[in-house]
Short mmCIF file of C-alpha atoms in Angstrom, two decimals:
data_model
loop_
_atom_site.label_atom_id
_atom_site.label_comp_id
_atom_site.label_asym_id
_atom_site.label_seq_id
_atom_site.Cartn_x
_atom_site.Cartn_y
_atom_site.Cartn_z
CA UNK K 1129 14.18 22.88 6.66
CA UNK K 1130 14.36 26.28 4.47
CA UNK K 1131 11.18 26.62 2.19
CA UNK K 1132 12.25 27.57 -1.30
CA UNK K 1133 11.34 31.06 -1.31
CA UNK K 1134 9.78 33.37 1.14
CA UNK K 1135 6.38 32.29 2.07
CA UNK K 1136 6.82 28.74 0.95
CA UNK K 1137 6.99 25.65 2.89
CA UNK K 1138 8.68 22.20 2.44
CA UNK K 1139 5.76 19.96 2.02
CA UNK K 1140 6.08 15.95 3.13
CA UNK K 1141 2.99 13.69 1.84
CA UNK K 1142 2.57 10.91 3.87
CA UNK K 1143 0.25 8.72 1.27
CA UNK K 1144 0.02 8.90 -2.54
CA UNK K 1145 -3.16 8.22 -2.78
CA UNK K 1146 -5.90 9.66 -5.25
CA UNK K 1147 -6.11 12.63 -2.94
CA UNK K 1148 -2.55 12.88 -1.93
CA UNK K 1149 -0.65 12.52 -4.82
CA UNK K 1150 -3.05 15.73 -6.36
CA UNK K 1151 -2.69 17.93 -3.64
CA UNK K 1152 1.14 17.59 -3.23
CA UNK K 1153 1.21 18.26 -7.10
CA UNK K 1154 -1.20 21.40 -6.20
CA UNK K 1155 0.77 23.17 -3.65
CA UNK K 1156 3.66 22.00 -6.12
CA UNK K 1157 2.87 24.32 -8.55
CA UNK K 1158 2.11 26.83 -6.30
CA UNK K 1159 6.30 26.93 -5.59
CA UNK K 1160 5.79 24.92 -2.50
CA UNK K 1161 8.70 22.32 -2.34
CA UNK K 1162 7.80 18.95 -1.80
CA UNK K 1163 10.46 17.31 -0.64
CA UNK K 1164 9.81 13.75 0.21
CA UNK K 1165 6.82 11.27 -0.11
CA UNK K 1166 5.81 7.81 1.08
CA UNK K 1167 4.27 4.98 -1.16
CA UNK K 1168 3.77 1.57 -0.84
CA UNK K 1169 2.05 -0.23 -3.97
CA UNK K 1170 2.17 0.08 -6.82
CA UNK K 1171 -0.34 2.49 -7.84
CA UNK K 1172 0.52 4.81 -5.31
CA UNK K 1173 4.23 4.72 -6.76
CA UNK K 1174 3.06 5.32 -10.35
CA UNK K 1175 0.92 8.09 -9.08
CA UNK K 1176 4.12 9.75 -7.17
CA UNK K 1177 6.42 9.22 -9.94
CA UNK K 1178 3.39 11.04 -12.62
CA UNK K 1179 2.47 13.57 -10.26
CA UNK K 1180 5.86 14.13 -8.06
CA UNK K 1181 8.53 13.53 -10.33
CA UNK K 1182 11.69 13.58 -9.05
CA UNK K 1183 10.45 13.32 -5.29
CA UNK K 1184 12.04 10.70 -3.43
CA UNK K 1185 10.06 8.10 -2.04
CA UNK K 1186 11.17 7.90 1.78
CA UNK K 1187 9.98 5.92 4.59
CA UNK K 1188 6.70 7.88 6.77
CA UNK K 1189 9.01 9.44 9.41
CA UNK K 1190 11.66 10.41 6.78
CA UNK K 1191 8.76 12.36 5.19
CA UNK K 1192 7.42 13.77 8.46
CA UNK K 1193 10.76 14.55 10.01
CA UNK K 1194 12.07 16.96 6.49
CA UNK K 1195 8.78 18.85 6.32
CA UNK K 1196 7.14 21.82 7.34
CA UNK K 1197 3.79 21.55 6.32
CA UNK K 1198 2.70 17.43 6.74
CA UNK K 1199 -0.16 16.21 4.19
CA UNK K 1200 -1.42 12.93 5.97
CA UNK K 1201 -3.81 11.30 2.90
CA UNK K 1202 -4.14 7.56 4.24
CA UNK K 1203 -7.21 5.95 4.87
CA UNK K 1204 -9.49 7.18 7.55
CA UNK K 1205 -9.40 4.20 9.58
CA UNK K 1206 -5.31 3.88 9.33
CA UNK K 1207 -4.97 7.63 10.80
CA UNK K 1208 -5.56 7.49 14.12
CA UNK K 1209 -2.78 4.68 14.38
CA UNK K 1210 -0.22 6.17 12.01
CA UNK K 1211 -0.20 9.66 14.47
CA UNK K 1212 -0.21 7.90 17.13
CA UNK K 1213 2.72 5.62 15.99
CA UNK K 1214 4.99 8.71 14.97
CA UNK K 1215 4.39 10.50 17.67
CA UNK K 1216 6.12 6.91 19.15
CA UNK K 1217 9.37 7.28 17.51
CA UNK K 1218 9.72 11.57 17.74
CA UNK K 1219 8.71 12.43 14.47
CA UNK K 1220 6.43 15.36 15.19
CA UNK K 1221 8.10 18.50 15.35
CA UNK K 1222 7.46 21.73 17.10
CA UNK K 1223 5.81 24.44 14.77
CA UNK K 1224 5.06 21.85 12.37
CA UNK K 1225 2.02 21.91 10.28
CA UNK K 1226 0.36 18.75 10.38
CA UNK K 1227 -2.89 18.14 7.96
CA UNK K 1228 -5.46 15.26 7.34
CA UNK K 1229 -7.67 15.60 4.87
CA UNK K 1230 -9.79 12.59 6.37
CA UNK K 1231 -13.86 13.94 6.10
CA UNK K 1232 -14.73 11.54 8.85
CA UNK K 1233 -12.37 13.51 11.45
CA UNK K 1234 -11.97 16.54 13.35
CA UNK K 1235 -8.12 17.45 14.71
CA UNK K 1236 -8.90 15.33 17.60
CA UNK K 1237 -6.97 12.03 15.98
CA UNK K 1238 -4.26 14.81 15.64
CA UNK K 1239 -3.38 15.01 19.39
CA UNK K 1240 -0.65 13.36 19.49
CA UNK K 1241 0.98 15.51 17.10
CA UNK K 1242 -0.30 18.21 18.65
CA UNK K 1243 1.25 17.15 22.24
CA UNK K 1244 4.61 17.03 20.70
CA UNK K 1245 3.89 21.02 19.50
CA UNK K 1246 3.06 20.93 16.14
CA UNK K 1247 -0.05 22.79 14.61
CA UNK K 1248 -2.91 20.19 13.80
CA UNK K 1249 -5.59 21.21 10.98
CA UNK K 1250 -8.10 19.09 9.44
CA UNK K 1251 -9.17 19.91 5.64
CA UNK K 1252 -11.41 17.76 3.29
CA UNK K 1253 -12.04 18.65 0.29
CA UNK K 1254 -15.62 18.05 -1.07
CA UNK K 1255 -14.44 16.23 -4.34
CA UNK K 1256 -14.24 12.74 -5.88
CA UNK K 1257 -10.32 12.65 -6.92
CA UNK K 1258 -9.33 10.18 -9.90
CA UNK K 1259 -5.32 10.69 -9.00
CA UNK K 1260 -4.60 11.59 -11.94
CA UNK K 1261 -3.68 15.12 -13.19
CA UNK K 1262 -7.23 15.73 -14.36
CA UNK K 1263 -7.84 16.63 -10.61
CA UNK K 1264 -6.16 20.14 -10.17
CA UNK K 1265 -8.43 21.84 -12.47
CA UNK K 1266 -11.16 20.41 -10.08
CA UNK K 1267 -9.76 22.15 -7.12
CA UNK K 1268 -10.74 25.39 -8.20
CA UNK K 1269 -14.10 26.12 -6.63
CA UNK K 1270 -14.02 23.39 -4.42
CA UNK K 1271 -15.45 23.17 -0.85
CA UNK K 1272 -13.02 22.33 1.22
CA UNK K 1273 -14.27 21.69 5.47
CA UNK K 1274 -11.96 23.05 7.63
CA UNK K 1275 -11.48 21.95 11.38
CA UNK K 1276 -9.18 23.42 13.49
CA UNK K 1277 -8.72 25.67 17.04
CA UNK K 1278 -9.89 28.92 16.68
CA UNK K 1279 -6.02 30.48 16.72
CA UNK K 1280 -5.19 28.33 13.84
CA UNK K 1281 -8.42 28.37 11.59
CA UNK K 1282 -6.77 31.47 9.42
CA UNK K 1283 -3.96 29.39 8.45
CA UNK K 1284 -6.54 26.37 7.05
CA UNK K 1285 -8.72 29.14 5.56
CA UNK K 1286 -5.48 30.18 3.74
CA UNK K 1287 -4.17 26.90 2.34
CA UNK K 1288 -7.30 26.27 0.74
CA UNK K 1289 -7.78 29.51 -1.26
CA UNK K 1290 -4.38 29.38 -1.92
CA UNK K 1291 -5.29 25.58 -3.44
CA UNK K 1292 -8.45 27.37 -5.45
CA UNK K 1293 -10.95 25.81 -2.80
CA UNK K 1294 -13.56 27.85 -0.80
CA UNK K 1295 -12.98 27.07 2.88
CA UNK K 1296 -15.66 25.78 4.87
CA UNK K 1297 -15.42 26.52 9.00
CA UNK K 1298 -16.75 23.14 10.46
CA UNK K 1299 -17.10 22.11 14.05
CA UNK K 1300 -15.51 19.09 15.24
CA UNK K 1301 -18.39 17.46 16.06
CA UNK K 1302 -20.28 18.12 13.13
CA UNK K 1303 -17.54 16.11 11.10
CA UNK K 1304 -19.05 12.68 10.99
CA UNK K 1305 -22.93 14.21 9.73
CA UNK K 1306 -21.10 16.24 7.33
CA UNK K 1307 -18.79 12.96 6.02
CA UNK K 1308 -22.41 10.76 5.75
CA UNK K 1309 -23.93 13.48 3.60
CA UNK K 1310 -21.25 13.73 1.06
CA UNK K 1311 -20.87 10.01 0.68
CA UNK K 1312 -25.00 9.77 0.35
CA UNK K 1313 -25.19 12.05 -2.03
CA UNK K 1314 -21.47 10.81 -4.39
CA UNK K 1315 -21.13 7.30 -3.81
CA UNK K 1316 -25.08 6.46 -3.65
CA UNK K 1317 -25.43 8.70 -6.98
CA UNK K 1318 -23.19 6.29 -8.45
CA UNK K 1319 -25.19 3.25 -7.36
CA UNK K 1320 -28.43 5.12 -8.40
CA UNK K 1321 -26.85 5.33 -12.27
CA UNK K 1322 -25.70 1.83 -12.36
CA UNK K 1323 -28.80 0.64 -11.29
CA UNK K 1324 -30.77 2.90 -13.97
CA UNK K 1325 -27.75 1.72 -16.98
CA UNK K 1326 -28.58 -1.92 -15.86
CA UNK K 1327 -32.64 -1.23 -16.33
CA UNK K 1328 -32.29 0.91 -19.40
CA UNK K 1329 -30.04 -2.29 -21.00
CA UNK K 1330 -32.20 -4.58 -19.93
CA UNK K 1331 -34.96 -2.68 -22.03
CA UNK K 1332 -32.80 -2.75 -25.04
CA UNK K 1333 -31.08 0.97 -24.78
CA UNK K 1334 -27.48 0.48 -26.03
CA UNK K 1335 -26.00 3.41 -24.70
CA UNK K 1336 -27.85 3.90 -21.46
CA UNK K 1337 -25.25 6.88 -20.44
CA UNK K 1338 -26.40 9.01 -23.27
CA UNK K 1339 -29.74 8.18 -22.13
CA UNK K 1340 -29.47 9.12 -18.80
CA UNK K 1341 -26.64 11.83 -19.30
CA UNK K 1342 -28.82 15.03 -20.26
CA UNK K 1343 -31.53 13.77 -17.77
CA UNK K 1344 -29.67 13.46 -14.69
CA UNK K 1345 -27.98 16.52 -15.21
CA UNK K 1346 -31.16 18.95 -15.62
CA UNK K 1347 -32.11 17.13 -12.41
CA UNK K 1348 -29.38 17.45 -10.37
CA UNK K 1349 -28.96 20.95 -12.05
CA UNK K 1350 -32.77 21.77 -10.70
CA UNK K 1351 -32.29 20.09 -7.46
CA UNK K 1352 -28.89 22.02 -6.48
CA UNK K 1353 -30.08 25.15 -7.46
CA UNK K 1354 -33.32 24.97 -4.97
CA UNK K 1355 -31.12 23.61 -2.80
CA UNK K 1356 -29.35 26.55 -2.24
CA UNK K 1357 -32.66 29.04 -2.22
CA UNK K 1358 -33.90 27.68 0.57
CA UNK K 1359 -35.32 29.99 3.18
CA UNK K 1360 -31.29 31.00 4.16
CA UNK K 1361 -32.54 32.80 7.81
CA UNK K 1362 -33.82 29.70 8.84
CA UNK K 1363 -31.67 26.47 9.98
CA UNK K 1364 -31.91 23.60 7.16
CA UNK K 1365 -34.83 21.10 7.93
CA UNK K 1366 -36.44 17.88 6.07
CA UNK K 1367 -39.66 20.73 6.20
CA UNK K 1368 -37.99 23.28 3.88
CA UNK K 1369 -38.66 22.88 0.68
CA UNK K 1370 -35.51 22.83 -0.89
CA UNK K 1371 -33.83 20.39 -3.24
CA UNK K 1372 -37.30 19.21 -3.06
CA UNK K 1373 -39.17 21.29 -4.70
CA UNK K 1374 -37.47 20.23 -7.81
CA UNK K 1375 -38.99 16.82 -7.43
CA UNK K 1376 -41.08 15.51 -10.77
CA UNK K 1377 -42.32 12.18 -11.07
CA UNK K 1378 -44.94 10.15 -10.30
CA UNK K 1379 -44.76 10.18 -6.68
CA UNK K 1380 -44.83 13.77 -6.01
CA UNK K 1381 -47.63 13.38 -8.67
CA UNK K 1382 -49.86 11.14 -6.41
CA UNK K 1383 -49.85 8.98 -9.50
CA UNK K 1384 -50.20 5.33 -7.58
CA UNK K 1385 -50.47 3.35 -11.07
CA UNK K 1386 -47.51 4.09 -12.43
CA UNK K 1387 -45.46 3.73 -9.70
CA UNK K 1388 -47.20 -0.14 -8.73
CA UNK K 1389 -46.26 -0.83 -12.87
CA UNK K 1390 -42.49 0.48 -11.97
CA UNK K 1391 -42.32 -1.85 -9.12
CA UNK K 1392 -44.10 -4.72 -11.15
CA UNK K 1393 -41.31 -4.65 -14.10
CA UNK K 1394 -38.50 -3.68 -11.81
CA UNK K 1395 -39.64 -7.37 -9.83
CA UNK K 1396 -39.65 -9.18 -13.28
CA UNK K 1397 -35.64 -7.21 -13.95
CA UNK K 1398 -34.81 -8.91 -9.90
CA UNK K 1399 -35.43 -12.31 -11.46
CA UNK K 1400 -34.28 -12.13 -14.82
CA UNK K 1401 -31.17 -10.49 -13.77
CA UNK K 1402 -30.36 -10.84 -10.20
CA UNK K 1403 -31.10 -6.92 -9.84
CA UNK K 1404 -33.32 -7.20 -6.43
CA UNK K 1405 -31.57 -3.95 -5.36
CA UNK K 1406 -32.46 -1.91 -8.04
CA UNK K 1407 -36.11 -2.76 -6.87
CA UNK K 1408 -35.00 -2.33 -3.10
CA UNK K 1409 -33.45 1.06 -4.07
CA UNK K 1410 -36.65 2.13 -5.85
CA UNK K 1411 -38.89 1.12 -3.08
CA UNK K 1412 -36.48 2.91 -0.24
CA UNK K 1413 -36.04 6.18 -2.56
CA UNK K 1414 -40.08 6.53 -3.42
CA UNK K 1415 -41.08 6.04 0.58
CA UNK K 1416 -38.35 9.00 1.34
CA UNK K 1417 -39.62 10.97 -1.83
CA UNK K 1418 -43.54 10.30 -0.77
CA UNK K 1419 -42.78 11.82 2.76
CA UNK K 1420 -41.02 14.33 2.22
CA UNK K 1421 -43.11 15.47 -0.21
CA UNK K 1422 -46.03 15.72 2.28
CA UNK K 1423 -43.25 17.28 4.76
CA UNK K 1424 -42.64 20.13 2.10
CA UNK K 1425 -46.61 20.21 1.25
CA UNK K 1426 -45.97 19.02 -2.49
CA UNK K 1427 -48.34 15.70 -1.92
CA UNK K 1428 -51.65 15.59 -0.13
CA UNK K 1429 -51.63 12.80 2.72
CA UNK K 1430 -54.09 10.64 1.23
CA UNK K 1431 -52.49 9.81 -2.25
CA UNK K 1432 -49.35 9.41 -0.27
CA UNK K 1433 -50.93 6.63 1.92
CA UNK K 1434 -52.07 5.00 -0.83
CA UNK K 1435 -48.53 5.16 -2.21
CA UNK K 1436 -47.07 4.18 0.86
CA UNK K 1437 -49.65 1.10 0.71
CA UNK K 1438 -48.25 0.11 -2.78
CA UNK K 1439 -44.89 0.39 -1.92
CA UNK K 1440 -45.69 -2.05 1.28
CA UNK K 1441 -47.87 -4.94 -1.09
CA UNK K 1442 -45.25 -8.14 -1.99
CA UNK K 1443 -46.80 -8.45 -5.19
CA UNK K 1444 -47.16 -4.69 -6.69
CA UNK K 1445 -49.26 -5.52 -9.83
CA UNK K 1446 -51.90 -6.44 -7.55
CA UNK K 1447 -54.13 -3.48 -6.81
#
């Protein structure tokens, strides 16, 4: 198991994935040699053969047992089984690196690699990942959470600058909170805009992404940047400010009308269109936005209550 040159390692990836197929492509063009990969369907062998060409396509040991550095990409809820089934038949090795980039997980599910000697890190990068080549310009500036024993957390820090990404240390048991966020805020997001396109078609807007487009960008924009001038001697809390203080609308407004109207048509788009989530979502979203709003000190309690009241009533058009 030579790497190609000094300083570079032969690289296995055990899934090609969105995420795997990307980053063995990534530390391909950084003269790492990736010699092997596993695929099953046939996506994941389309995205090999695009992004890996010329790789072989081995079996999971095979790819464990010719590489030095070992990119495990499956699904979170398949990893815990898959190290535990290689460590099984021998395929850890001593020295080896071994690398999930699971969000959910520490290098805990890595033990039993780690019994058998090799050098367990956990890295997640902060990213939504088409698979496609598209992806490695993404990389650069990344976040990338980093898990690992303290003797070992140079070497994560490493591979991720060397990626592009901006390493950051996180503790094992802060994994799971830090997994929820991300999904919240990237997979909810999309939810939020399909629910919006389907209200803005429904009102006749033809093109509800060019509606929403310049919008939700000055928003999340505003809402990033505050984010990130919060009160930074303090510990983050609902109480600071924060993202919130780039809140508009009419519930940081107090404005109770407006928002029993937006609950009135968004009843009439549940029936005509069988869109009772987009009125769920709107109801959950303004309670959270009316109380943290009084949290921050943006909304007086008593147009609040009477918000919270609205939000309560069955029948919204009904003062």
């Amino acid at each position: 198991m030579s790497p190609a040159r000094p300083g570079r390692l032969t690289v296995g990836v055990v899934g090609a994935g969105r995420v795997g197929a990307v980053l063995g492509a990534a530390l391909r063009a950084l003269e790492h040699d990736v010699v092997a990969v596993s695929a099953v369907s046939e996506a994941s062998l389309e995205r090999a053969a695009t992004l890996l060409p010329g790789v072989p396509v081995r079996e999971v040991p095979d790819v464990v047992r010719a590489a030095q550095l070992v990119l495990l990409t499956v699904p979170d809820d398949a990893l815990g089984d898959l190290v535990a089934g290689l460590a099984a038949v021998g395929a850890w090795l001593p020295g080896q690196l071994v690398v999930h980039t699971s969000g959910r997980y520490g290098t805990q599910i890595l033990a039993p690699a780690a019994a058998a000697g090799a050098i367990t890190l956990a890295i997640h990068p902060a990213m939504t990942f088409t698979g496609t080549s598209l992806d490695l310009a993404r990389l650069d500036g990344t976040a990338f959470a980093v898990t690992s024993g303290p003797t070992v957390q140079a070497i994560g820090q490493a591979l991720v600058m060397e990626l592009g990404g901006e390493p950051v240390v996180l503790p094992e048991e802060r994994r799971g909170l830090y997994h929820a966020a991300l999904a919240h805020a990237s997979n909810h997001l999309v939810v939020l805009v399909s629910q919006a396109a389907q209200a803005l078609g429904a009102a006749g807007v033809e093109q509800p992404g060019a509606v929403l487009g310049p919008l939700l960008r000055a928003a999340l924009d505003g809402a990033l940047r505050a984010a990130d001038v919060a009160d930074s001697s303090q510990p983050p809390s609902a109480a600071d400010p924060g993202a919130m203080s780039a809140l508009t609308g009419p519930v940081v407004r107090g404005d109770v009308g407006t928002v029993r109207e937006h609950l009135d048509v968004l009843a009439g788009l549940a029936a005509e269109e069988d869109a009772l989530d987009v009125l769920d979502s709107y109801r959950a979203l303004a309670r959270a936005a009316a109380a943290r709003s009084v949290r921050t000190g943006r909304l007086a309690e008593g147009p609040a209550r009477e918000i919270m009241d609205v939000l309560a009533q069955d029948h919204p058009e009904e003062p």
